[in-house]
Amino acid sequence: MSGMNATARHSGGWTPWLYLAPALVVLGGLLVYPIYQLGLISFLEYTQAQVSGGEPTTFKGLGNYATLFGDPQFWQVLLATVVFAAACVLATLSLGCALAVLLTRIRAVPRLALMMAALGAWATPAITGSTVWVFLFDPDFGPVNRLLGLGDHSWTYGRYSAFALVLLEVVWCSFPFVMVTVYAGIRAIPAEVLEAASLDGASQWRIWRSVMTPMLRPILVVVTIQSVIWDFKIFTQIYVMTNGGGIAGQNLVLNVYAYQKAFASSQYSLGSAIGVVMLLILLSVTLVYLRLLRRQGEEL
């Protein structure tokens, strides 16, 4: 009997994988193979000459990575990308969580209006939203400068003002995901728990920090990792709003930098190497974050 139970448990252990097999096959074709090609090209000498067939493709090993890590601009762009992504993530999470709490405090009609407005921003394509924001802050025709009395001030001329403008657009199109997800999590918290905290005299900030945050931690993990991935690989907003990376490349981030190397300079192997570095960084951040949560006893 025990042998039959063990056999049943063993066969049952494979059942979930059988259900997941079709999705895994699709993901393998759409994700694993492109990543393999990206990694392969990063080890080759692959420029326009090789693409056109004028020169043979040669194996360079880690030569492309040595060239990349020896370029001071790469480290400058990497630092700018990390700082910019961190600022976007913090601003997005702060605004999204604050509005999620606000949704639980207002009546049905204002709540519906706020959610519709937020979902409209979320549904707007990145290139469309970026173009609209560029128009709003245009030094000649934009209404923002007129309202603020700034004349022909150019927001995209300075490095930090350009990054700030892009940050506002990124937060505008990203916070709805955090807001809706966290709001759904708050609604799932038993009302008795929140009422008990309120009756004990806890402020709204204390309720959020000591009651809601621990119960919403799995949800906050998901939205944080999603935001890190999205904001670290920003491309469209920077490319459109700073005209390809700003004056003399002052607003470059890694994704735009990789595009310039791969397509503007036809150094496809260097562009692939940058892509591999970005992939490894994002995987490392995600794994470290999940490992820290596991150590704290969180179940995800």
PDB file of N, CA and C in Angstrom, residues 70-131:
ATOM      1  N   GLY A  70      36.123  48.737 -20.607  1.00  0.00           N
ATOM      2  CA  GLY A  70      37.209  49.703 -20.686  1.00  0.00           C
ATOM      3  C   GLY A  70      36.777  51.068 -21.182  1.00  0.00           C
ATOM      4  N   ASP A  71      35.508  51.220 -21.534  1.00  0.00           N
ATOM      5  CA  ASP A  71      34.980  52.483 -22.030  1.00  0.00           C
ATOM      6  C   ASP A  71      34.408  53.290 -20.856  1.00  0.00           C
ATOM      7  N   PRO A  72      34.984  54.442 -20.526  1.00  0.00           N
ATOM      8  CA  PRO A  72      34.466  55.237 -19.402  1.00  0.00           C
ATOM      9  C   PRO A  72      32.997  55.636 -19.585  1.00  0.00           C
ATOM     10  N   GLN A  73      32.576  55.823 -20.842  1.00  0.00           N
ATOM     11  CA  GLN A  73      31.182  56.215 -21.073  1.00  0.00           C
ATOM     12  C   GLN A  73      30.214  55.140 -20.597  1.00  0.00           C
ATOM     13  N   PHE A  74      30.596  53.872 -20.742  1.00  0.00           N
ATOM     14  CA  PHE A  74      29.721  52.795 -20.294  1.00  0.00           C
ATOM     15  C   PHE A  74      29.431  52.914 -18.811  1.00  0.00           C
ATOM     16  N   TRP A  75      30.451  53.176 -18.006  1.00  0.00           N
ATOM     17  CA  TRP A  75      30.256  53.283 -16.561  1.00  0.00           C
ATOM     18  C   TRP A  75      29.433  54.513 -16.195  1.00  0.00           C
ATOM     19  N   GLN A  76      29.613  55.595 -16.941  1.00  0.00           N
ATOM     20  CA  GLN A  76      28.801  56.788 -16.704  1.00  0.00           C
ATOM     21  C   GLN A  76      27.334  56.512 -17.011  1.00  0.00           C
ATOM     22  N   VAL A  77      27.104  55.831 -18.129  1.00  0.00           N
ATOM     23  CA  VAL A  77      25.724  55.511 -18.510  1.00  0.00           C
ATOM     24  C   VAL A  77      25.120  54.516 -17.528  1.00  0.00           C
ATOM     25  N   LEU A  78      25.901  53.530 -17.081  1.00  0.00           N
ATOM     26  CA  LEU A  78      25.405  52.564 -16.115  1.00  0.00           C
ATOM     27  C   LEU A  78      24.991  53.247 -14.813  1.00  0.00           C
ATOM     28  N   LEU A  79      25.833  54.153 -14.309  1.00  0.00           N
ATOM     29  CA  LEU A  79      25.496  54.876 -13.086  1.00  0.00           C
ATOM     30  C   LEU A  79      24.237  55.716 -13.273  1.00  0.00           C
ATOM     31  N   ALA A  80      24.145  56.421 -14.401  1.00  0.00           N
ATOM     32  CA  ALA A  80      22.954  57.231 -14.671  1.00  0.00           C
ATOM     33  C   ALA A  80      21.707  56.360 -14.751  1.00  0.00           C
ATOM     34  N   THR A  81      21.839  55.175 -15.347  1.00  0.00           N
ATOM     35  CA  THR A  81      20.699  54.273 -15.473  1.00  0.00           C
ATOM     36  C   THR A  81      20.226  53.789 -14.109  1.00  0.00           C
ATOM     37  N   VAL A  82      21.173  53.403 -13.250  1.00  0.00           N
ATOM     38  CA  VAL A  82      20.817  52.900 -11.916  1.00  0.00           C
ATOM     39  C   VAL A  82      20.138  53.984 -11.095  1.00  0.00           C
ATOM     40  N   VAL A  83      20.704  55.190 -11.102  1.00  0.00           N
ATOM     41  CA  VAL A  83      20.129  56.289 -10.312  1.00  0.00           C
ATOM     42  C   VAL A  83      18.754  56.679 -10.855  1.00  0.00           C
ATOM     43  N   PHE A  84      18.656  56.792 -12.172  1.00  0.00           N
ATOM     44  CA  PHE A  84      17.382  57.172 -12.782  1.00  0.00           C
ATOM     45  C   PHE A  84      16.310  56.118 -12.526  1.00  0.00           C
ATOM     46  N   ALA A  85      16.660  54.835 -12.700  1.00  0.00           N
ATOM     47  CA  ALA A  85      15.688  53.759 -12.460  1.00  0.00           C
ATOM     48  C   ALA A  85      15.256  53.730 -11.008  1.00  0.00           C
ATOM     49  N   ALA A  86      16.197  53.912 -10.078  1.00  0.00           N
ATOM     50  CA  ALA A  86      15.848  53.908  -8.650  1.00  0.00           C
ATOM     51  C   ALA A  86      14.890  55.049  -8.318  1.00  0.00           C
ATOM     52  N   ALA A  87      15.147  56.230  -8.883  1.00  0.00           N
ATOM     53  CA  ALA A  87      14.249  57.364  -8.641  1.00  0.00           C
ATOM     54  C   ALA A  87      12.860  57.096  -9.201  1.00  0.00           C
ATOM     55  N   CYS A  88      12.788  56.501 -10.396  1.00  0.00           N
ATOM     56  CA  CYS A  88      11.491  56.179 -11.009  1.00  0.00           C
ATOM     57  C   CYS A  88      10.731  55.155 -10.169  1.00  0.00           C
ATOM     58  N   VAL A  89      11.444  54.129  -9.690  1.00  0.00           N
ATOM     59  CA  VAL A  89      10.793  53.084  -8.894  1.00  0.00           C
ATOM     60  C   VAL A  89      10.251  53.660  -7.596  1.00  0.00           C
ATOM     61  N   LEU A  90      11.048  54.443  -6.887  1.00  0.00           N
ATOM     62  CA  LEU A  90      10.603  55.029  -5.621  1.00  0.00           C
ATOM     63  C   LEU A  90       9.412  55.954  -5.826  1.00  0.00           C
ATOM     64  N   ALA A  91       9.481  56.800  -6.864  1.00  0.00           N
ATOM     65  CA  ALA A  91       8.376  57.726  -7.118  1.00  0.00           C
ATOM     66  C   ALA A  91       7.113  56.981  -7.530  1.00  0.00           C
ATOM     67  N   THR A  92       7.268  55.968  -8.361  1.00  0.00           N
ATOM     68  CA  THR A  92       6.110  55.199  -8.819  1.00  0.00           C
ATOM     69  C   THR A  92       5.440  54.459  -7.670  1.00  0.00           C
ATOM     70  N   LEU A  93       6.246  53.795  -6.833  1.00  0.00           N
ATOM     71  CA  LEU A  93       5.681  53.053  -5.711  1.00  0.00           C
ATOM     72  C   LEU A  93       5.031  53.991  -4.702  1.00  0.00           C
ATOM     73  N   SER A  94       5.672  55.119  -4.430  1.00  0.00           N
ATOM     74  CA  SER A  94       5.111  56.069  -3.455  1.00  0.00           C
ATOM     75  C   SER A  94       3.774  56.620  -3.934  1.00  0.00           C
ATOM     76  N   LEU A  95       3.726  57.071  -5.188  1.00  0.00           N
ATOM     77  CA  LEU A  95       2.488  57.636  -5.715  1.00  0.00           C
ATOM     78  C   LEU A  95       1.410  56.565  -5.848  1.00  0.00           C
ATOM     79  N   GLY A  96       1.778  55.400  -6.370  1.00  0.00           N
ATOM     80  CA  GLY A  96       0.804  54.333  -6.551  1.00  0.00           C
ATOM     81  C   GLY A  96       0.203  53.863  -5.241  1.00  0.00           C
ATOM     82  N   CYS A  97       1.044  53.681  -4.216  1.00  0.00           N
ATOM     83  CA  CYS A  97       0.537  53.232  -2.906  1.00  0.00           C
ATOM     84  C   CYS A  97      -0.321  54.313  -2.252  1.00  0.00           C
ATOM     85  N   ALA A  98       0.105  55.579  -2.355  1.00  0.00           N
ATOM     86  CA  ALA A  98      -0.680  56.667  -1.763  1.00  0.00           C
ATOM     87  C   ALA A  98      -2.061  56.770  -2.401  1.00  0.00           C
ATOM     88  N   LEU A  99      -2.121  56.648  -3.714  1.00  0.00           N
ATOM     89  CA  LEU A  99      -3.421  56.725  -4.390  1.00  0.00           C
ATOM     90  C   LEU A  99      -4.264  55.480  -4.128  1.00  0.00           C
ATOM     91  N   ALA A 100      -3.615  54.333  -3.933  1.00  0.00           N
ATOM     92  CA  ALA A 100      -4.367  53.122  -3.591  1.00  0.00           C
ATOM     93  C   ALA A 100      -5.065  53.292  -2.250  1.00  0.00           C
ATOM     94  N   VAL A 101      -4.366  53.871  -1.279  1.00  0.00           N
ATOM     95  CA  VAL A 101      -4.994  54.140   0.016  1.00  0.00           C
ATOM     96  C   VAL A 101      -6.104  55.171  -0.137  1.00  0.00           C
ATOM     97  N   LEU A 102      -5.854  56.189  -0.982  1.00  0.00           N
ATOM     98  CA  LEU A 102      -6.869  57.217  -1.207  1.00  0.00           C
ATOM     99  C   LEU A 102      -8.142  56.612  -1.797  1.00  0.00           C
ATOM    100  N   LEU A 103      -8.000  55.637  -2.683  1.00  0.00           N
ATOM    101  CA  LEU A 103      -9.167  55.004  -3.292  1.00  0.00           C
ATOM    102  C   LEU A 103     -10.070  54.344  -2.254  1.00  0.00           C
ATOM    103  N   THR A 104      -9.485  53.911  -1.160  1.00  0.00           N
ATOM    104  CA  THR A 104     -10.298  53.271  -0.116  1.00  0.00           C
ATOM    105  C   THR A 104     -10.996  54.297   0.774  1.00  0.00           C
ATOM    106  N   ARG A 105     -10.660  55.586   0.604  1.00  0.00           N
ATOM    107  CA  ARG A 105     -11.205  56.625   1.480  1.00  0.00           C
ATOM    108  C   ARG A 105     -12.226  57.526   0.807  1.00  0.00           C
ATOM    109  N   ILE A 106     -12.379  57.418  -0.495  1.00  0.00           N
ATOM    110  CA  ILE A 106     -13.286  58.313  -1.205  1.00  0.00           C
ATOM    111  C   ILE A 106     -14.521  57.549  -1.672  1.00  0.00           C
ATOM    112  N   ARG A 107     -15.517  58.305  -2.093  1.00  0.00           N
ATOM    113  CA  ARG A 107     -16.781  57.706  -2.507  1.00  0.00           C
ATOM    114  C   ARG A 107     -16.664  57.062  -3.885  1.00  0.00           C
ATOM    115  N   ALA A 108     -17.752  56.399  -4.289  1.00  0.00           N
ATOM    116  CA  ALA A 108     -17.713  55.581  -5.503  1.00  0.00           C
ATOM    117  C   ALA A 108     -17.457  56.400  -6.760  1.00  0.00           C
ATOM    118  N   VAL A 109     -18.128  57.553  -6.893  1.00  0.00           N
ATOM    119  CA  VAL A 109     -17.988  58.334  -8.131  1.00  0.00           C
ATOM    120  C   VAL A 109     -16.580  58.906  -8.283  1.00  0.00           C
ATOM    121  N   PRO A 110     -16.019  59.589  -7.266  1.00  0.00           N
ATOM    122  CA  PRO A 110     -14.623  60.038  -7.406  1.00  0.00           C
ATOM    123  C   PRO A 110     -13.648  58.879  -7.595  1.00  0.00           C
ATOM    124  N   ARG A 111     -13.926  57.749  -6.938  1.00  0.00           N
ATOM    125  CA  ARG A 111     -13.054  56.584  -7.094  1.00  0.00           C
ATOM    126  C   ARG A 111     -13.063  56.105  -8.539  1.00  0.00           C
ATOM    127  N   LEU A 112     -14.249  56.030  -9.130  1.00  0.00           N
ATOM    128  CA  LEU A 112     -14.343  55.592 -10.527  1.00  0.00           C
ATOM    129  C   LEU A 112     -13.646  56.569 -11.455  1.00  0.00           C
ATOM    130  N   ALA A 113     -13.809  57.879 -11.206  1.00  0.00           N
ATOM    131  CA  ALA A 113     -13.164  58.883 -12.051  1.00  0.00           C
ATOM    132  C   ALA A 113     -11.641  58.776 -11.967  1.00  0.00           C
ATOM    133  N   LEU A 114     -11.124  58.588 -10.750  1.00  0.00           N
ATOM    134  CA  LEU A 114      -9.679  58.473 -10.573  1.00  0.00           C
ATOM    135  C   LEU A 114      -9.143  57.213 -11.247  1.00  0.00           C
ATOM    136  N   MET A 115      -9.855  56.114 -11.123  1.00  0.00           N
ATOM    137  CA  MET A 115      -9.393  54.877 -11.733  1.00  0.00           C
ATOM    138  C   MET A 115      -9.453  54.953 -13.256  1.00  0.00           C
ATOM    139  N   MET A 116     -10.476  55.583 -13.797  1.00  0.00           N
ATOM    140  CA  MET A 116     -10.567  55.721 -15.254  1.00  0.00           C
ATOM    141  C   MET A 116      -9.445  56.608 -15.782  1.00  0.00           C
ATOM    142  N   ALA A 117      -9.151  57.700 -15.068  1.00  0.00           N
ATOM    143  CA  ALA A 117      -8.068  58.582 -15.492  1.00  0.00           C
ATOM    144  C   ALA A 117      -6.723  57.854 -15.430  1.00  0.00           C
ATOM    145  N   ALA A 118      -6.514  57.095 -14.347  1.00  0.00           N
ATOM    146  CA  ALA A 118      -5.262  56.364 -14.208  1.00  0.00           C
ATOM    147  C   ALA A 118      -5.121  55.285 -15.264  1.00  0.00           C
ATOM    148  N   LEU A 119      -6.187  54.551 -15.518  1.00  0.00           N
ATOM    149  CA  LEU A 119      -6.132  53.495 -16.529  1.00  0.00           C
ATOM    150  C   LEU A 119      -5.937  54.081 -17.921  1.00  0.00           C
ATOM    151  N   GLY A 120      -6.456  55.294 -18.153  1.00  0.00           N
ATOM    152  CA  GLY A 120      -6.205  55.964 -19.429  1.00  0.00           C
ATOM    153  C   GLY A 120      -4.729  56.257 -19.628  1.00  0.00           C
ATOM    154  N   ALA A 121      -4.067  56.713 -18.537  1.00  0.00           N
ATOM    155  CA  ALA A 121      -2.626  56.954 -18.617  1.00  0.00           C
ATOM    156  C   ALA A 121      -1.869  55.655 -18.838  1.00  0.00           C
ATOM    157  N   TRP A 122      -2.306  54.604 -18.165  1.00  0.00           N
ATOM    158  CA  TRP A 122      -1.659  53.295 -18.285  1.00  0.00           C
ATOM    159  C   TRP A 122      -1.809  52.732 -19.693  1.00  0.00           C
ATOM    160  N   ALA A 123      -2.964  52.958 -20.318  1.00  0.00           N
ATOM    161  CA  ALA A 123      -3.229  52.401 -21.644  1.00  0.00           C
ATOM    162  C   ALA A 123      -2.574  53.198 -22.767  1.00  0.00           C
ATOM    163  N   THR A 124      -2.099  54.391 -22.473  1.00  0.00           N
ATOM    164  CA  THR A 124      -1.495  55.228 -23.510  1.00  0.00           C
ATOM    165  C   THR A 124      -0.151  54.643 -23.937  1.00  0.00           C
ATOM    166  N   PRO A 125       0.077  54.432 -25.230  1.00  0.00           N
ATOM    167  CA  PRO A 125       1.379  53.922 -25.680  1.00  0.00           C
ATOM    168  C   PRO A 125       2.503  54.857 -25.256  1.00  0.00           C
ATOM    169  N   ALA A 126       3.664  54.287 -24.979  1.00  0.00           N
ATOM    170  CA  ALA A 126       4.784  55.082 -24.471  1.00  0.00           C
ATOM    171  C   ALA A 126       5.185  56.184 -25.434  1.00  0.00           C
ATOM    172  N   ILE A 127       5.182  55.888 -26.730  1.00  0.00           N
ATOM    173  CA  ILE A 127       5.609  56.903 -27.689  1.00  0.00           C
ATOM    174  C   ILE A 127       4.590  58.040 -27.769  1.00  0.00           C
ATOM    175  N   THR A 128       3.309  57.708 -27.632  1.00  0.00           N
ATOM    176  CA  THR A 128       2.276  58.738 -27.646  1.00  0.00           C
ATOM    177  C   THR A 128       2.369  59.617 -26.408  1.00  0.00           C
ATOM    178  N   GLY A 129       2.479  58.982 -25.239  1.00  0.00           N
ATOM    179  CA  GLY A 129       2.605  59.749 -24.011  1.00  0.00           C
ATOM    180  C   GLY A 129       3.848  60.623 -24.008  1.00  0.00           C
ATOM    181  N   SER A 130       4.951  60.112 -24.508  1.00  0.00           N
ATOM    182  CA  SER A 130       6.191  60.887 -24.549  1.00  0.00           C
ATOM    183  C   SER A 130       6.045  62.101 -25.467  1.00  0.00           C
ATOM    184  N   THR A 131       5.399  61.912 -26.608  1.00  0.00           N
ATOM    185  CA  THR A 131       5.193  63.023 -27.542  1.00  0.00           C
ATOM    186  C   THR A 131       4.314  64.097 -26.923  1.00  0.00           C
TER     187      THR A 131
END
